[in-house]
Short mmCIF file of C-alpha atoms (C1' of nucleotides) in Angstrom, two decimals:
data_model
loop_
_atom_site.label_atom_id
_atom_site.label_comp_id
_atom_site.label_asym_id
_atom_site.label_seq_id
_atom_site.Cartn_x
_atom_site.Cartn_y
_atom_site.Cartn_z
CA MET A 274 -29.89 2.83 -11.24
CA GLY A 275 -28.28 -0.53 -11.68
CA ARG A 276 -24.92 -0.91 -13.14
CA SER A 277 -24.75 -2.46 -16.55
CA PRO A 278 -22.59 -5.55 -16.82
CA CYS A 279 -19.19 -5.12 -18.40
CA CYS A 280 -20.26 -7.34 -21.25
CA SER A 281 -22.92 -9.80 -22.25
CA LYS A 282 -22.20 -13.09 -20.58
CA GLU A 283 -24.09 -15.06 -23.16
CA GLY A 284 -22.08 -17.08 -25.60
CA LEU A 285 -18.84 -16.34 -23.82
CA ASN A 286 -16.32 -18.87 -22.66
CA ARG A 287 -15.66 -19.07 -18.98
CA GLY A 288 -13.26 -20.88 -16.74
CA ALA A 289 -9.76 -21.92 -17.61
CA TRP A 290 -8.15 -20.46 -20.66
CA THR A 291 -7.05 -22.75 -23.45
CA LYS A 292 -3.64 -22.52 -25.10
CA LYS A 293 -5.32 -21.33 -28.25
CA GLU A 294 -7.06 -18.50 -26.45
CA ASP A 295 -3.81 -17.54 -24.78
CA MET A 296 -2.08 -17.46 -28.13
CA ILE A 297 -4.78 -15.31 -29.72
CA LEU A 298 -4.73 -12.84 -26.86
CA SER A 299 -0.95 -12.63 -26.71
CA GLU A 300 -0.69 -12.15 -30.43
CA TYR A 301 -3.35 -9.46 -30.48
CA ILE A 302 -1.71 -7.52 -27.65
CA ARG A 303 1.70 -7.94 -29.24
CA ILE A 304 0.41 -6.22 -32.36
CA HIS A 305 -2.07 -3.73 -30.98
CA GLY A 306 -0.95 -3.25 -27.41
CA ASP A 307 -3.10 -3.72 -24.36
CA GLY A 308 -5.91 -1.50 -23.15
CA GLY A 309 -9.38 -1.03 -24.52
CA TRP A 310 -10.36 -4.23 -22.84
CA ARG A 311 -14.03 -3.88 -23.49
CA ASN A 312 -13.65 -4.15 -27.24
CA LEU A 313 -10.53 -6.25 -27.27
CA PRO A 314 -12.22 -9.67 -27.25
CA LYS A 315 -14.39 -8.81 -30.23
CA LYS A 316 -11.49 -7.40 -32.19
CA ALA A 317 -9.25 -10.31 -31.29
CA GLY A 318 -11.91 -12.87 -32.02
CA LEU A 319 -12.10 -14.17 -28.51
CA LYS A 320 -15.27 -15.34 -26.88
CA ARG A 321 -14.26 -13.85 -23.57
CA CYS A 322 -15.26 -10.96 -21.41
CA GLY A 323 -12.93 -7.98 -21.56
CA LYS A 324 -12.25 -8.21 -17.88
CA SER A 325 -11.31 -11.83 -18.27
CA CYS A 326 -8.87 -10.91 -21.05
CA ARG A 327 -7.32 -8.21 -18.96
CA LEU A 328 -6.92 -10.51 -16.00
CA ARG A 329 -5.44 -13.27 -18.10
CA TRP A 330 -2.94 -10.89 -19.63
CA LEU A 331 -1.93 -9.16 -16.43
CA ASN A 332 -1.72 -12.23 -14.26
CA TYR A 333 -0.44 -14.83 -16.65
CA LEU A 334 0.49 -13.89 -20.21
CA ARG A 335 2.44 -10.70 -19.66
CA PRO A 336 6.03 -11.34 -20.72
CA ASP A 337 7.56 -9.81 -17.61
CA ILE A 338 5.77 -12.14 -15.26
CA LYS A 339 8.20 -13.82 -12.93
CA ARG A 340 7.58 -17.53 -12.64
CA GLY A 341 8.59 -19.78 -9.84
CA ASN A 342 8.33 -19.85 -6.11
CA ILE A 343 8.46 -16.81 -3.92
CA CYS A 344 11.98 -16.66 -2.56
CA PRO A 345 12.69 -15.94 1.13
CA ASP A 346 13.73 -12.38 0.38
CA GLU A 347 10.52 -11.74 -1.44
CA GLU A 348 8.55 -13.36 1.33
CA GLU A 349 10.15 -11.16 3.92
CA LEU A 350 9.44 -8.11 1.83
CA ILE A 351 5.83 -9.14 1.40
CA ILE A 352 5.43 -9.53 5.13
CA ARG A 353 6.92 -6.15 5.84
CA LEU A 354 4.95 -4.46 3.12
CA HIS A 355 1.77 -6.08 4.30
CA ARG A 356 2.42 -4.86 7.80
CA LEU A 357 2.85 -1.43 6.32
CA LEU A 358 0.18 -1.38 3.65
CA GLY A 359 -2.38 -3.95 4.66
CA ASN A 360 -4.22 -5.78 1.90
CA ARG A 361 -3.18 -3.38 -0.79
CA TRP A 362 -1.96 -6.13 -3.03
CA SER A 363 -1.35 -4.05 -6.08
CA LEU A 364 0.90 -1.72 -4.13
CA ILE A 365 2.76 -4.62 -2.62
CA ALA A 366 3.10 -6.23 -6.02
CA GLY A 367 4.48 -2.96 -7.32
CA ARG A 368 7.48 -3.46 -5.06
CA LEU A 369 8.09 -6.96 -6.28
CA PRO A 370 9.07 -6.88 -9.94
CA GLY A 371 7.43 -9.60 -11.97
CA ARG A 372 4.95 -10.56 -9.31
CA THR A 373 1.26 -9.88 -9.66
CA ASP A 374 -1.16 -8.68 -7.08
CA ASN A 375 -3.17 -11.85 -7.51
CA GLU A 376 -0.14 -14.02 -6.94
CA ILE A 377 0.85 -12.16 -3.82
CA LYS A 378 -2.68 -12.18 -2.52
CA ASN A 379 -2.90 -15.92 -3.04
CA TYR A 380 0.49 -16.47 -1.49
CA TRP A 381 -0.50 -14.44 1.50
CA ASN A 382 -3.78 -16.21 1.98
CA THR A 383 -2.39 -19.69 1.53
CA HIS A 384 1.02 -19.41 3.15
CA LEU A 385 1.85 -16.30 5.04
CA SER A 386 -1.32 -15.60 6.97
CA LYS A 387 -1.18 -19.05 8.50
CA LYS A 388 2.53 -18.82 9.10
CA LEU A 389 2.23 -15.45 10.79
CA SER A 390 -0.74 -16.39 12.90
CA LEU A 391 1.22 -19.39 14.07
CA ASN A 392 4.19 -17.19 14.90
CA GLU A 393 1.93 -14.76 16.70
CA SER A 394 0.45 -17.45 18.90
CA GLN A 395 3.95 -18.65 19.71
CA HIS A 396 4.96 -15.09 20.50
CA LYS A 397 2.00 -14.68 22.84
CA THR A 398 2.95 -17.83 24.61
CA SER A 399 6.48 -16.59 25.11
CA GLN A 400 5.18 -13.21 26.26
CA ASN A 401 3.04 -14.89 28.86
CA LEU A 402 6.06 -16.74 30.08
CA ILE A 403 8.01 -13.50 30.31
CA SER A 404 5.32 -11.66 32.26
CA SER A 405 4.79 -14.55 34.61
CA SER A 406 8.48 -14.54 35.40
CA LYS A 407 8.31 -10.78 36.10
CA SER A 408 11.29 -9.92 34.02
CA PRO A 409 11.79 -6.18 33.56
CA LEU A 410 10.16 -4.54 30.59
CA PRO A 411 12.15 -2.31 28.28
CA VAL A 412 12.04 1.41 28.83
CA GLN A 413 8.89 2.76 27.33
CA THR A 414 6.54 5.64 27.51
CA ARG A 415 3.27 4.33 26.25
CA VAL A 416 1.51 1.75 24.19
CA PHE A 417 -0.59 2.51 21.19
CA LYS A 418 -4.11 1.37 20.97
CA ALA A 419 -4.36 -1.56 18.65
CA SER A 420 -5.73 -0.60 15.27
CA PRO A 421 -8.35 -2.71 13.51
CA PHE A 422 -5.95 -2.61 10.59
CA PRO A 423 -2.95 -4.84 10.34
CA VAL A 424 -0.56 -2.61 12.17
CA GLN A 425 1.02 -4.20 15.12
CA THR A 426 0.62 -2.64 18.48
CA ARG A 427 4.00 -1.39 19.48
CA VAL A 428 5.62 0.62 22.16
CA PHE A 429 6.86 3.96 21.02
CA LYS A 430 7.97 7.26 22.04
CA ALA A 431 7.13 9.63 19.26
CA THR A 432 8.31 12.38 17.06
CA ALA A 433 6.87 15.23 15.11
CA VAL A 434 6.70 14.26 11.50
CA LYS A 435 5.93 16.40 8.58
CA ILE A 436 3.97 14.74 5.87
CA THR A 437 2.79 15.72 2.48
CA THR A 438 0.68 14.09 -0.14
CA ALA A 439 0.68 13.00 -3.74
CA VAL A 440 4.30 13.57 -4.47
CA ARG A 441 5.93 12.18 -7.52
CA HIS A 442 9.60 13.04 -7.52
CA SER A 443 12.33 14.53 -5.46
CA ASP A 444 10.93 13.54 -2.17
CA ILE A 445 13.18 14.30 0.67
CA ILE A 446 13.44 13.23 4.21
CA ARG A 447 15.74 15.19 6.38
CA PRO A 448 17.20 14.17 9.66
CA ASN A 449 16.33 15.69 12.94
CA GLY A 450 17.84 19.08 13.50
CA TYR A 451 17.73 20.34 9.98
CA ASN A 452 17.44 24.08 10.29
CA GLY A 453 16.69 25.05 6.74
CA ASP A 454 19.89 26.92 6.08
CA ASP A 455 22.43 24.22 5.98
CA CYS A 456 22.93 20.81 7.36
CA SER A 457 25.37 21.71 10.06
CA ASN A 458 22.96 20.46 12.65
CA CYS A 459 22.25 17.21 10.99
CA ILE A 460 22.79 14.47 13.44
CA SER A 461 24.28 12.09 10.98
CA GLY A 462 25.07 14.27 8.02
CA LYS A 463 22.72 12.17 5.99
CA ALA A 464 19.33 12.63 4.55
CA LEU A 465 17.10 10.10 2.94
CA LYS A 466 15.93 10.96 -0.49
CA LEU A 467 13.03 9.26 -2.21
CA CYS A 468 13.39 9.04 -5.91
CA ASN A 469 11.31 8.16 -8.90
CA VAL A 470 8.17 7.99 -6.96
CA LYS A 471 5.53 6.34 -9.00
CA GLU A 472 2.92 8.66 -10.28
CA ALA A 473 0.14 8.85 -7.79
CA THR A 474 -2.79 6.78 -8.84
CA LYS A 475 -6.20 6.50 -7.45
CA SER A 476 -5.16 3.30 -5.82
CA SER A 477 -2.82 5.27 -3.67
CA TRP A 478 -5.79 6.75 -1.90
CA ARG A 479 -7.24 3.52 -0.73
CA GLY A 480 -7.48 2.33 2.79
CA ILE A 481 -4.60 2.59 5.15
CA PRO A 482 -4.04 1.55 8.68
CA VAL A 483 -4.69 4.57 10.80
CA ASN A 484 -6.55 5.12 13.97
CA ASP A 485 -10.29 5.24 14.21
CA SER A 486 -10.64 8.91 14.74
CA ILE A 487 -10.01 10.06 11.22
CA THR A 488 -11.90 9.61 8.03
CA ASN A 489 -11.04 7.41 5.13
CA GLU A 490 -10.06 10.33 3.02
CA GLN A 491 -7.75 11.59 5.68
CA SER A 492 -6.29 8.21 6.27
CA GLU A 493 -5.71 7.74 2.60
CA ARG A 494 -3.82 10.97 2.49
CA ILE A 495 -1.61 9.68 5.22
CA ALA A 496 -1.19 6.51 3.29
CA SER A 497 -0.10 8.37 0.25
CA ALA A 498 2.39 10.34 2.20
CA THR A 499 3.82 7.52 4.18
CA THR A 500 3.76 4.57 1.90
CA ASP A 501 3.37 5.31 -1.75
CA ASN A 502 6.53 7.26 -1.70
CA LEU A 503 8.55 4.35 -0.52
CA ILE A 504 9.42 3.05 -3.89
CA GLN A 505 13.04 3.91 -4.06
CA THR A 506 15.29 5.54 -1.61
CA GLU A 507 18.88 6.30 -1.21
CA ALA A 508 21.05 7.74 1.47
CA THR A 509 22.66 10.92 0.33
CA ASN A 510 25.13 13.18 1.99
CA CYS A 511 23.70 16.41 3.18
CA THR A 512 26.33 18.94 2.36
CA SER A 513 24.98 21.89 0.45
CA SER A 514 22.94 24.86 1.33
CA THR A 515 19.25 24.47 0.74
CA SER A 516 18.10 27.75 2.07
CA ASN A 517 15.57 28.24 -0.65
CA LEU A 518 13.68 25.30 0.71
CA ALA A 519 13.39 27.07 3.99
CA ASP A 520 11.90 30.01 2.19
CA GLN A 521 9.33 27.88 0.56
CA GLN A 522 5.79 28.82 1.30
CA SER A 523 3.21 26.17 1.45
CA PRO A 524 -0.49 26.68 1.02
CA ASP A 525 -1.16 25.74 4.55
CA SER A 526 0.12 23.54 7.25
CA ASP A 527 -2.10 21.42 9.34
CA HIS A 528 -1.47 18.55 11.56
CA PHE A 529 -3.54 15.55 12.21
CA ALA A 530 -3.98 12.57 14.38
CA GLY A 531 -2.39 9.72 12.55
CA ASP A 532 -1.58 6.30 13.72
CA ALA A 533 1.85 6.55 15.18
CA ALA A 534 2.56 2.91 14.61
CA THR A 535 1.88 3.35 10.93
CA LEU A 536 4.17 6.29 10.68
CA ALA A 537 6.84 4.60 12.69
CA GLU A 538 6.64 1.58 10.45
CA SER A 539 6.97 3.84 7.49
CA LEU A 540 10.04 5.50 8.82
CA LEU A 541 11.59 2.22 9.73
CA TYR A 542 10.82 0.93 6.33
CA LEU A 543 12.38 3.95 4.73
CA ASN A 544 15.47 3.31 6.69
CA ASP A 545 15.50 -0.29 5.65
CA LEU A 546 15.16 0.63 2.02
CA SER A 547 18.07 2.98 2.27
CA SER A 548 20.23 0.23 3.59
CA PRO A 549 22.86 -1.16 1.26
CA ASP A 550 21.49 -4.56 2.14
CA CYS A 551 18.26 -3.77 0.42
CA ASN A 552 18.68 -5.12 -3.06
CA LEU A 553 15.13 -6.05 -3.80
CA LEU A 554 14.38 -2.71 -5.29
CA PRO A 555 15.81 -1.32 -8.48
CA SER A 556 18.52 1.23 -8.03
CA PRO A 557 17.42 4.81 -8.39
CA SER A 558 19.44 5.27 -11.50
CA ASP A 559 17.57 8.16 -12.97
CA CYS A 560 17.09 10.18 -9.87
CA SER A 561 18.97 13.34 -9.34
CA THR A 562 22.17 12.94 -7.44
CA ASP A 563 21.72 15.35 -4.62
CA PHE A 564 18.58 16.96 -3.37
CA ALA A 565 20.49 20.09 -2.57
CA SER A 566 21.15 20.71 -6.22
CA GLN A 567 17.55 20.45 -7.20
CA GLU A 568 15.32 23.31 -7.99
CA LEU A 569 13.15 23.45 -4.94
CA HIS A 570 11.14 26.54 -5.62
CA ARG A 571 7.57 25.83 -6.43
CA GLY A 572 4.42 27.72 -6.04
CA PRO A 573 2.62 29.72 -5.21
CA ALA A 574 0.43 26.85 -4.31
CA SER A 575 -3.25 26.86 -3.85
CA LEU A 576 -5.11 25.58 -0.89
CA THR A 577 -7.47 22.84 -1.82
CA GLU A 578 -10.59 21.64 -0.17
CA GLU A 579 -8.81 18.46 0.73
CA THR A 580 -6.29 20.41 2.69
CA ASN A 581 -8.97 22.23 4.55
CA GLY A 582 -10.34 18.90 5.57
CA PHE A 583 -7.43 18.40 7.82
CA GLU A 584 -8.57 21.15 10.08
CA ASP A 585 -11.31 18.96 11.37
CA MET A 586 -8.88 16.72 13.15
CA CYS A 587 -6.28 19.12 14.35
CA CYS A 588 -5.79 18.82 18.05
CA ASP A 589 -4.14 22.09 18.85
CA GLN A 590 -2.56 23.91 16.02
CA SER A 591 -1.39 26.69 18.24
CA ASN A 592 1.28 24.33 19.44
CA MET A 593 2.64 23.82 16.02
CA PRO A 594 5.26 26.05 14.53
CA CYS A 595 4.43 27.46 11.16
CA ALA A 596 0.81 26.56 11.49
CA ASN A 597 -0.39 28.80 8.73
CA SER A 598 2.50 28.95 6.38
CA PHE A 599 5.16 26.44 5.84
CA THR A 600 8.74 27.23 6.65
CA VAL A 601 11.20 24.78 8.02
CA PRO A 602 11.45 25.44 11.72
CA ASP A 603 14.87 26.11 13.09
CA ASP A 604 16.31 24.37 16.10
CA GLN A 605 14.94 26.84 18.56
CA GLU A 606 11.49 26.63 17.10
CA MET A 607 11.66 22.89 17.14
CA GLU A 608 12.78 22.90 20.75
CA GLU A 609 10.00 25.26 21.69
CA PHE A 610 7.60 23.11 19.83
CA PHE A 611 8.69 20.00 21.61
CA ASN A 612 8.67 21.74 24.95
CA SER A 613 5.19 23.01 24.33
CA THR A 614 3.98 19.61 23.27
CA GLN A 615 5.08 17.55 26.20
CA HIS A 616 1.44 16.93 26.76
CA GLU A 617 0.69 13.30 27.35
CA ASN A 618 -0.69 13.02 23.87
CA TRP A 619 2.55 14.11 22.32
CA ILE A 620 5.55 11.97 22.11
CA PRO A 621 9.06 13.26 21.60
CA GLU A 622 10.91 10.59 19.78
CA LEU A 623 10.64 7.15 18.34
CA ASP A 624 12.13 4.48 20.48
CA CYS A 625 12.20 2.13 17.63
CA LEU A 626 14.32 4.51 15.62
CA GLU A 627 16.64 5.11 18.47
CA ASN A 628 17.04 1.44 19.02
CA SER A 629 17.59 0.62 15.40
CA SER A 630 20.15 1.93 13.02
CA ALA A 631 17.61 4.40 11.75
CA GLN A 632 18.17 8.07 12.17
CA PRO A 633 15.50 9.84 14.16
CA LEU A 634 13.59 11.81 11.61
CA SER A 635 11.82 14.88 12.78
CA LEU A 636 10.81 16.23 9.44
CA LEU A 637 9.55 14.57 6.37
CA LEU A 638 9.66 17.02 3.55
CA LEU A 639 8.25 16.04 0.25
CA GLU A 640 7.97 17.95 -2.92
CA SER A 641 5.90 17.34 -5.99
CA GLU A 642 7.49 17.42 -9.38
CA ASP A 643 4.51 18.98 -11.07
CA GLU A 644 2.96 21.08 -8.43
CA TRP A 645 3.72 22.06 -4.93
CA GLU A 646 1.56 19.98 -2.72
CA GLU A 647 3.14 20.58 0.60
CA ARG A 648 0.12 20.53 2.78
CA SER A 649 0.47 19.35 6.22
CA ILE A 650 2.62 19.40 9.21
CA SER A 651 1.67 16.40 11.20
CA THR A 652 2.45 15.30 14.60
CA LEU A 653 1.78 11.99 16.08
CA LEU A 654 -1.16 12.07 18.33
CA LEU A 655 -1.77 9.12 20.45
CA GLU A 656 -5.21 7.93 21.07
CA ASP A 657 -6.18 6.09 24.17
CA PRO A 658 -2.67 5.51 25.31
CA LEU A 659 -2.38 2.57 27.57
CA GLN A 660 0.13 2.40 30.30
CA ILE A 661 2.33 -0.56 30.61
CA PRO A 662 2.59 -1.53 34.25
CA GLN A 663 5.95 -0.43 35.47
CA ILE A 664 7.88 -3.23 36.99
CA PRO A 665 10.53 -2.11 39.40
"C1'" DA B 1124 -9.90 -48.17 -6.77
"C1'" DA B 1125 -12.92 -44.93 -4.75
"C1'" DC B 1126 -13.86 -41.44 -1.80
"C1'" DC B 1127 -12.90 -37.45 0.96
"C1'" DG B 1128 -10.76 -33.36 2.58
"C1'" DC B 1129 -7.27 -30.10 1.94
"C1'" DT B 1130 -4.41 -26.92 -0.67
"C1'" DG B 1131 -3.03 -23.77 -4.14
"C1'" DC B 1132 -4.11 -20.99 -7.72
"C1'" DA B 1133 -6.59 -19.16 -11.71
"C1'" DA B 1134 -10.58 -16.90 -12.61
"C1'" DC B 1135 -14.73 -14.41 -11.43
"C1'" DC B 1136 -17.38 -10.79 -9.30
"C1'" DG B 1137 -18.89 -6.43 -7.41
"C1'" DC B 1138 -17.52 -2.10 -6.38
"C1'" DG B 1139 -15.25 2.48 -6.41
"C1'" DA B 1140 -13.08 6.10 -8.80
"C1'" DG B 1141 -11.74 8.74 -12.59
"C1'" DA B 1142 -12.49 9.73 -17.45
"C1'" DA B 1143 -15.45 10.56 -21.08
"C1'" DT B 1144 -19.69 12.09 -22.95
"C1'" DC C 1379 -23.67 18.80 -13.74
"C1'" DA C 1380 -25.40 14.23 -14.51
"C1'" DT C 1381 -24.81 10.06 -16.60
"C1'" DT C 1382 -22.24 6.45 -18.66
"C1'" DC C 1383 -18.03 4.11 -19.62
"C1'" DT C 1384 -13.74 2.07 -18.46
"C1'" DC C 1385 -10.37 0.42 -15.62
"C1'" DG C 1386 -8.33 -1.49 -11.63
"C1'" DC C 1387 -8.71 -3.36 -7.11
"C1'" DG C 1388 -9.57 -6.72 -3.47
"C1'" DG C 1389 -12.59 -10.41 -1.88
"C1'" DT C 1390 -14.38 -14.66 -3.13
"C1'" DT C 1391 -15.24 -18.84 -5.71
"C1'" DG C 1392 -14.38 -22.98 -8.30
"C1'" DC C 1393 -11.61 -26.53 -9.62
"C1'" DA C 1394 -7.57 -29.44 -10.39
"C1'" DG C 1395 -4.22 -31.94 -8.03
"C1'" DC C 1396 -2.66 -34.33 -4.17
"C1'" DG C 1397 -2.36 -37.25 -0.11
"C1'" DG C 1398 -4.66 -39.97 3.32
"C1'" DT C 1399 -7.96 -43.42 4.48
#
DNA sequence: AACCGCTGCAACCGCGAGAAT
DNA sequence: CATTCTCGCGGTTGCAGCGGT
């Protein structure tokens, strides 16, 4: 069955909006609020399609629209977010207050894509020069297969990362070595806490750069876990006991084959956002002050069909600690896990994190405000690893 | 002055997903 | 449960403005 058009096109104005139309629309929305776009034009007395009204309001008339050129800081953020999120313009725009998805999309298409492709060609040229001069390559373990999505091929070691989905608040990332009882084993004494995570929307389940071996649904779950939660972060001291978190039971724990580059980018990005230098995002003013003081008990949770879907792509769950119920593994369990997963497909740590100021994160623990949705222990599984020729 | 090609951006379109019926 | 409605998203188009010839 064909889809009916959103409105009758006959007798409607099209093309550029006049000042009068803008004024009518603005005034109507000022009085009645936005929404109900289908009937809005008729009520407002506009000869426009509802979609056209919505677009005009969201992209142009909204009072909080930021005018003017994209500043260098914003540009850099767009580039990084695009590397992370791909063409998910609305998500990217959500990180840039006052900017619209349309504006960012246009800016990308007209400025940044050309700029970056130019940079990339220059980079390739320099790489060729480097390889022809036989200069030593940095220490590495393997190279990821290039994804068809806009995630750069990078050289990584890897880590085990725990990922959950559809969280809204109180999302926590703990540093490597967290044993569930206290933070005495924290490498840095810090944990990253994600705050005020925007309510999950359907858009958060859209496409995400992941490897070819998993389905869209699965990839979107990864996307939700690794990117939509990156709205606000802060570094917080890890000082108090959080043993009740360790007792927490999850519905199930699966692991999956995600794109390690994506996850690594996410972790790097998290680290960047936690940096004091990051002032592009609003401060997490209304987040709780310390994750340790939060009520972490939730549940019992139910296992959903979506969760079961992960089983299809598990590589070897017997290697994973806590494969059927979620508890935070202690150091010994983690060590055993890593020892048992020194298979070539498993990678122990992220080079990029080691080499940056980021803390190596071995667990990513997220908790939903409304319902416990802890669902998956993930590990990074490399697909088609390519060996870089070792140069003595 | 006229034409042409390019650029940037506003607007349009089709589609998917969730909500409503 | 099936169908319809509504909204939002991302890709694409169309056009105004600009500079070069």
